[in-house]
Coordinates of C-alpha atoms and ligand atoms in Angstrom, one line a residue:
M16 CA -21.0 7.1 4.1
K17 CA -17.6 8.6 3.4
T18 CA -15.4 7.2 0.7
I19 CA -11.9 5.7 1.1
I20 CA -9.5 5.5 -1.8
T21 CA -6.3 3.6 -1.4
G22 CA -4.2 1.1 -3.2
D23 CA -0.8 -0.2 -4.2
R24 CA 1.5 -0.7 -7.2
P25 CA 1.4 -4.2 -8.5
T26 CA 5.1 -4.8 -8.4
G27 CA 5.5 -7.7 -6.0
K28 CA 3.8 -9.7 -3.3
L29 CA 2.7 -8.1 -0.1
H30 CA 4.6 -8.6 3.1
L31 CA 4.2 -7.9 6.8
G32 CA 5.3 -4.3 6.4
H33 CA 2.4 -3.7 4.1
Y34 CA 0.0 -5.6 6.3
F35 CA 0.8 -3.7 9.5
G36 CA 1.5 -0.5 7.7
S37 CA -1.8 -0.2 5.9
L38 CA -3.7 -3.4 5.0
Q39 CA -4.8 -4.2 8.5
N40 CA -6.2 -0.7 8.8
R41 CA -8.0 -1.0 5.5
V42 CA -9.6 -4.3 6.6
K43 CA -10.9 -2.6 9.7
L44 CA -12.2 0.5 8.0
Q45 CA -14.0 -1.2 5.1
Y46 CA -17.1 -1.8 7.2
D47 CA -17.6 1.9 8.0
Y48 CA -16.6 3.5 4.7
D49 CA -17.4 3.1 1.0
T50 CA -14.0 1.5 0.2
F51 CA -12.3 1.6 -3.2
I52 CA -8.9 -0.2 -3.4
L53 CA -7.0 0.3 -6.6
I54 CA -4.4 -1.8 -8.2
A55 CA -2.2 0.9 -9.6
D56 CA -0.9 -0.7 -12.8
V57 CA -0.5 2.6 -14.6
Q58 CA 1.6 3.9 -11.8
A59 CA 3.6 0.6 -11.7
L60 CA 4.5 1.1 -15.3
T61 CA 6.1 4.5 -14.6
D62 CA 9.2 2.6 -13.4
N63 CA 8.5 -0.7 -15.1
Y64 CA 7.4 0.4 -18.5
D65 CA 10.0 -2.0 -20.0
N66 CA 8.5 -4.9 -18.1
P67 CA 4.7 -5.1 -18.7
E68 CA 4.8 -8.8 -18.0
K69 CA 5.8 -8.2 -14.4
V70 CA 3.1 -5.7 -13.9
R71 CA 0.5 -7.9 -15.4
N72 CA 1.4 -10.9 -13.2
N73 CA 1.5 -8.9 -10.1
V74 CA -2.0 -7.5 -10.7
K75 CA -3.3 -11.0 -10.0
E76 CA -0.9 -11.5 -7.1
L77 CA -2.0 -8.3 -5.5
A78 CA -5.7 -9.1 -5.9
L79 CA -5.0 -12.5 -4.2
D80 CA -3.0 -10.8 -1.4
Y81 CA -5.9 -8.3 -0.8
L82 CA -8.5 -11.0 -0.6
A83 CA -6.2 -13.2 1.6
A84 CA -5.6 -10.3 4.0
G85 CA -9.3 -9.9 4.6
I86 CA -10.4 -7.2 2.1
D87 CA -14.0 -8.3 1.7
P88 CA -15.5 -7.9 -1.7
E89 CA -18.9 -7.5 -0.1
H90 CA -17.6 -4.4 1.5
S91 CA -14.8 -3.1 -0.7
H92 CA -14.4 -2.5 -4.4
I93 CA -11.0 -3.7 -5.8
Y94 CA -10.4 -2.2 -9.2
I95 CA -7.7 -1.9 -11.9
Q96 CA -6.4 1.6 -12.5
S97 CA -5.8 1.4 -16.2
L98 CA -9.4 0.4 -16.8
I99 CA -10.6 3.8 -15.7
P100 CA -9.8 6.1 -18.6
E101 CA -11.4 9.0 -16.9
V102 CA -8.4 9.0 -14.5
A103 CA -6.0 9.5 -17.4
E104 CA -8.2 12.3 -18.7
L105 CA -8.3 14.0 -15.4
T106 CA -4.5 13.7 -15.1
V107 CA -4.1 15.7 -18.3
Y108 CA -6.3 18.5 -16.9
Y109 CA -4.4 18.5 -13.6
S110 CA -1.0 18.7 -15.3
N111 CA -1.6 22.4 -16.0
L112 CA -2.0 23.1 -12.3
V113 CA 1.3 21.8 -11.1
S114 CA 4.7 23.3 -11.7
V115 CA 7.6 21.1 -12.7
A116 CA 9.6 22.6 -9.8
R117 CA 6.9 21.5 -7.4
L118 CA 7.1 18.0 -8.6
Y119 CA 10.8 17.9 -8.3
R120 CA 10.4 19.0 -4.6
N121 CA 8.3 16.0 -3.7
P122 CA 10.5 14.1 -1.2
T123 CA 9.0 10.7 -1.9
T124 CA 9.6 10.9 -5.7
K125 CA 13.0 12.4 -5.0
H126 CA 14.0 9.5 -2.8
E127 CA 12.7 6.9 -5.3
V128 CA 14.6 8.6 -8.2
G129 CA 17.7 8.3 -6.1
Q130 CA 17.1 4.6 -5.7
K131 CA 16.4 4.0 -9.4
T132 CA 19.7 5.2 -10.9
H133 CA 19.5 2.3 -13.5
L134 CA 16.4 4.0 -15.0
F135 CA 16.9 7.7 -14.3
G136 CA 20.7 8.1 -14.1
N137 CA 23.0 8.9 -11.3
D138 CA 21.6 12.3 -10.4
G139 CA 18.2 11.7 -11.8
E140 CA 19.0 13.6 -15.0
S141 CA 17.0 11.1 -17.1
I142 CA 13.9 11.1 -15.1
T143 CA 10.8 10.6 -17.3
Y144 CA 7.9 12.9 -17.5
G145 CA 5.7 10.0 -16.5
F146 CA 7.6 9.2 -13.3
L147 CA 8.0 12.8 -12.2
G148 CA 4.3 13.2 -12.8
Y149 CA 2.9 10.1 -11.1
P150 CA 1.7 12.1 -8.0
V151 CA -0.5 14.1 -10.4
S152 CA -2.1 10.9 -11.7
Q153 CA -2.4 9.7 -8.1
A154 CA -4.3 13.0 -7.4
A155 CA -6.6 12.0 -10.2
D156 CA -7.0 8.5 -8.8
I157 CA -8.3 9.9 -5.5
T158 CA -10.4 12.8 -6.7
A159 CA -12.0 11.1 -9.8
L160 CA -13.8 8.9 -7.2
D161 CA -14.6 11.7 -4.8
G162 CA -12.4 10.2 -2.2
D163 CA -12.7 11.6 1.3
I164 CA -10.1 9.6 3.2
V165 CA -6.8 8.1 2.0
P166 CA -5.3 5.6 4.5
V167 CA -1.7 5.2 3.6
G168 CA 1.8 4.9 5.0
E169 CA 4.0 7.8 5.9
D170 CA 5.8 7.9 2.5
Q171 CA 2.6 8.7 0.8
L172 CA 1.9 11.9 2.7
P173 CA 3.6 14.2 0.2
H174 CA 1.4 12.8 -2.5
I175 CA -1.7 13.5 -0.6
E176 CA -0.5 17.0 0.2
Q177 CA 0.1 17.5 -3.5
T178 CA -3.4 16.2 -4.3
R179 CA -4.9 18.7 -1.8
E180 CA -3.0 21.6 -3.5
I181 CA -4.3 20.6 -6.9
V182 CA -7.8 20.4 -5.7
R183 CA -7.7 23.8 -4.1
K184 CA -6.2 25.3 -7.2
F185 CA -8.8 23.6 -9.4
N186 CA -11.7 24.8 -7.3
N187 CA -10.2 28.3 -7.2
I188 CA -10.0 28.6 -10.9
Y189 CA -13.0 26.6 -12.2
G190 CA -15.3 26.9 -9.2
E191 CA -16.1 24.5 -6.3
T192 CA -16.1 21.1 -8.1
L193 CA -13.8 18.6 -6.3
K194 CA -13.5 17.2 -2.8
E195 CA -10.3 17.8 -0.9
P196 CA -9.2 14.4 0.5
E197 CA -7.5 13.7 3.8
A198 CA -4.7 11.3 4.6
V199 CA -5.1 9.0 7.5
L200 CA -2.0 7.3 8.8
S201 CA -2.3 3.7 9.9
S202 CA -1.4 3.1 13.5
N203 CA 2.0 1.6 12.7
P204 CA 3.2 4.0 10.0
R205 CA 6.5 2.2 9.4
I206 CA 7.4 -1.3 10.3
K207 CA 11.0 -2.1 11.0
G208 CA 12.7 -5.1 9.4
L209 CA 13.7 -8.1 11.6
D210 CA 17.2 -7.1 10.7
G211 CA 16.7 -3.8 12.5
E212 CA 16.5 -1.8 9.3
D213 CA 14.1 1.1 9.3
K214 CA 11.8 -0.6 6.9
M215 CA 10.7 -4.0 5.6
S216 CA 11.4 -3.8 1.9
K217 CA 12.0 -6.1 -1.0
S218 CA 15.2 -4.4 -1.9
L219 CA 16.6 -4.9 1.6
G220 CA 15.8 -8.6 1.4
N221 CA 14.3 -8.5 4.9
C222 CA 10.7 -9.3 4.1
I223 CA 8.3 -11.9 5.4
Y224 CA 5.6 -12.2 2.7
L225 CA 2.0 -12.9 3.6
S226 CA 2.2 -16.1 1.5
D227 CA 5.6 -17.4 2.9
S228 CA 5.9 -20.9 4.1
E229 CA 6.7 -21.7 7.7
E230 CA 10.2 -22.7 6.6
T231 CA 10.9 -19.4 4.9
I232 CA 9.5 -17.5 7.9
T233 CA 11.7 -19.4 10.3
K234 CA 14.8 -18.6 8.1
Q235 CA 14.1 -14.9 8.2
V236 CA 13.3 -14.8 11.9
M237 CA 16.5 -16.7 12.7
S238 CA 18.5 -13.8 11.3
A239 CA 16.7 -11.2 13.4
V240 CA 18.7 -8.7 15.5
T241 CA 18.6 -9.1 19.3
D242 CA 20.2 -7.3 22.2
P243 CA 23.9 -7.2 21.3
N244 CA 24.9 -7.3 25.0
K245 CA 23.3 -10.7 25.5
I246 CA 26.1 -13.2 24.8
K247 CA 25.0 -16.3 26.7
K248 CA 21.7 -18.0 26.7
D249 CA 21.0 -17.0 30.3
D250 CA 22.2 -13.5 30.2
P251 CA 19.4 -11.0 31.1
A252 CA 18.6 -8.8 28.1
N253 CA 16.7 -5.7 27.1
P254 CA 13.7 -6.6 25.0
D255 CA 13.2 -3.0 23.9
I256 CA 16.2 -3.2 21.6
C257 CA 15.3 -6.6 20.3
M258 CA 13.6 -7.1 16.9
V259 CA 12.2 -10.4 18.0
Y260 CA 10.4 -8.8 20.8
Y261 CA 9.3 -6.0 18.5
Y262 CA 7.6 -8.6 16.3
H263 CA 6.1 -10.5 19.2
K264 CA 4.4 -7.2 20.1
L265 CA 3.4 -6.5 16.5
I266 CA 1.6 -9.7 16.0
E267 CA 0.1 -9.4 19.5
N268 CA 1.4 -12.6 20.8
P269 CA -0.9 -13.4 23.8
N270 CA 2.2 -14.7 25.6
I271 CA 3.9 -11.3 25.4
E272 CA 4.2 -10.6 29.1
T273 CA 6.0 -13.9 29.8
V274 CA 8.3 -13.2 26.8
C275 CA 9.3 -9.8 28.3
K276 CA 9.7 -11.1 31.8
E277 CA 11.7 -14.1 30.9
C278 CA 13.9 -12.1 28.6
K279 CA 14.7 -9.5 31.2
A280 CA 15.4 -12.2 33.8
G281 CA 17.8 -14.2 31.6
K282 CA 15.4 -17.1 31.5
R283 CA 14.8 -17.1 27.7
G284 CA 17.3 -18.0 25.1
C285 CA 17.2 -16.1 21.8
V286 CA 17.0 -19.2 19.7
S287 CA 13.9 -20.6 21.4
C288 CA 12.4 -17.1 21.5
K289 CA 12.9 -16.9 17.7
K290 CA 11.4 -20.4 17.2
E291 CA 8.3 -19.3 19.2
L292 CA 8.1 -16.1 17.1
S293 CA 8.3 -18.1 13.8
K294 CA 5.5 -20.3 14.9
A295 CA 3.4 -17.4 16.0
I296 CA 3.9 -15.5 12.8
Y297 CA 3.0 -18.6 10.8
E298 CA -0.2 -19.2 12.9
Y299 CA -1.0 -15.5 12.5
L300 CA -0.7 -15.8 8.7
K301 CA -2.5 -19.1 8.4
P302 CA -6.1 -17.9 8.0
M303 CA -4.8 -15.5 5.2
Q304 CA -3.0 -18.3 3.5
E305 CA -6.1 -20.5 3.6
R306 CA -8.2 -17.7 2.0
R307 CA -5.4 -17.2 -0.6
K308 CA -5.5 -20.8 -1.5
Y309 CA -9.3 -20.7 -1.9
Y310 CA -9.1 -17.8 -4.4
E311 CA -6.1 -19.4 -6.2
Q312 CA -8.4 -22.4 -6.8
H313 CA -11.3 -20.1 -7.9
P314 CA -9.8 -17.7 -10.4
E315 CA -13.2 -17.0 -12.0
E316 CA -14.3 -15.5 -8.7
V317 CA -11.3 -13.3 -8.5
E318 CA -12.0 -12.1 -12.1
K319 CA -15.6 -11.3 -11.2
I320 CA -14.5 -9.4 -8.1
L321 CA -12.1 -7.3 -10.2
K322 CA -14.7 -6.7 -12.9
D323 CA -17.4 -5.6 -10.5
G324 CA -15.0 -3.4 -8.6
T325 CA -13.8 -1.8 -11.7
Q326 CA -17.3 -1.2 -13.0
A327 CA -18.3 0.5 -9.7
A328 CA -15.2 2.7 -9.7
R329 CA -15.8 3.7 -13.4
Q330 CA -19.4 4.7 -12.7
R331 CA -18.2 7.1 -10.0
A332 CA -15.4 8.5 -12.2
K333 CA -17.9 9.1 -15.0
N334 CA -20.1 11.2 -12.7
V335 CA -17.2 13.2 -11.3
M336 CA -15.9 13.9 -14.9
K337 CA -19.3 15.3 -15.8
R338 CA -18.8 17.9 -13.1
V339 CA -15.2 18.5 -14.1
R340 CA -16.0 19.0 -17.8
K341 CA -18.8 21.3 -16.9
S342 CA -16.6 23.4 -14.6
M343 CA -13.9 23.5 -17.3
K344 CA -16.3 24.5 -20.0
L345 CA -15.6 21.3 -21.9
D346 CA -19.2 20.1 -21.8
Y347 CA -19.8 20.8 -25.5
F348 CA -22.7 18.6 -26.3
D349 CA -24.1 17.8 -22.9
Ligands
LIG428 N1 1.6 5.4 -4.6 C1 0.9 4.3 -3.9 C2 2.0 3.4 -3.5 O1 3.1 3.3 -4.0 C3 -0.1 3.6 -4.8 C4 -1.3 4.5 -5.2 C5 -1.6 4.8 -6.4 C6 -2.2 5.0 -4.3 N2 -2.7 5.6 -6.4 C7 -3.1 5.7 -5.2 C8 -2.4 5.1 -2.9 C9 -4.2 6.4 -4.6 C10 -3.5 5.8 -2.4 C11 -4.4 6.4 -3.3 O2 1.8 2.6 -2.5

C-alpha cells in the first residue's frame, strides 16, 4: 500500500474551505492508502513562537475537527509533529542541501511573509531562519515517513516541489535512500468565499467553520454575493455568477437543478435561496458535529488516538533515519 502524508498547522478551527479543499479528499483516500495525518505544531510555531498557548489549544481542536470530518482512526494515523524528533534531525541534514536564495524564491512563503508584516517587517527584512526554512522541515515531515503521495491544496505545491528537489539532491550525493513524493491536488483546489473572495480564510472573516451553529451559518450565508443585476425578487438572474449557487453546488444540494431553473426564470428570491442554502449547509455539517460532540465528551479516546498515531509515525521515522544515517556515514555504532 502506498503512503499518504498530509496535515495542517494547528492555528485555528477548520472551515468549509479546508473541508472541500483537502479534508474530503483525505477521508476518501484513507481506505486505499496507508494514511498519516500530522498536526504540524512545530510549523505553527514558526509564526506563533510567541504564543505557544494558542498552538497547544489548537492541537486539540484540530484533532477534533479531523475526527469530526470523518478521518477514521481505524484507517489513518493522526500524529503530533513535535513528538517525532527524527524529523527535526532530518531537517538539519536537509538544511545543507537548500540555498537561502532558493528558499526566498518560494512563492507561498513569500506571500505569507508579505501578510505577516507584524512579525517580519514591511518588506520581510526581519524574517526568521525558522520561518524561511519551514519548507525544509516540511520536506522532512514527508520523507521521514517514506511518503508517496501528499494530497494538498494549490498553495502547498511549491513546498512539495522543494521537497522533491531536496530528495533528488540527497540521493545524488549520498546514494539512493529517499522516496520522491508526489503532490495530489484535491478536486476543488481553491474554494471561494461566500463574499466572492478568492479564498475562504480566517483573515478575510468569510469562513463557515465545520463546528458553526445554524445561526452563525445563516448569518454568513445572508451576506453572500449574488448576481448584481438582479434587483427585484422576481428578476431572472445568472446563477453562474452567484456565490449562493456556487455553494449549493459545492455541498451537492440534491435540489440543484430546481435552484438553477428557478433562478434563471426569476422564480426564486435570493433571500429564500439563502435560507435554503443555510439549512442545507447545516444539514451537511450535522453528522460531523455529532461526531465532534462524541469526541469532546470522550477526551481519553482522542488522547489514545493521538498517542497511537504518533507511535506509528515515530516507528516509521526511526526506520527511515537508520537508512539516512547509514547513507550519510553517521552510523557510528550500528
Ligand atoms: N504547510 C501545511 C499547511 O500549512 C502543513 C504541513 C506541514 C504539511 N507539514 C506537512 C502538509 C506535510 C503536507 C505534508 O497546510
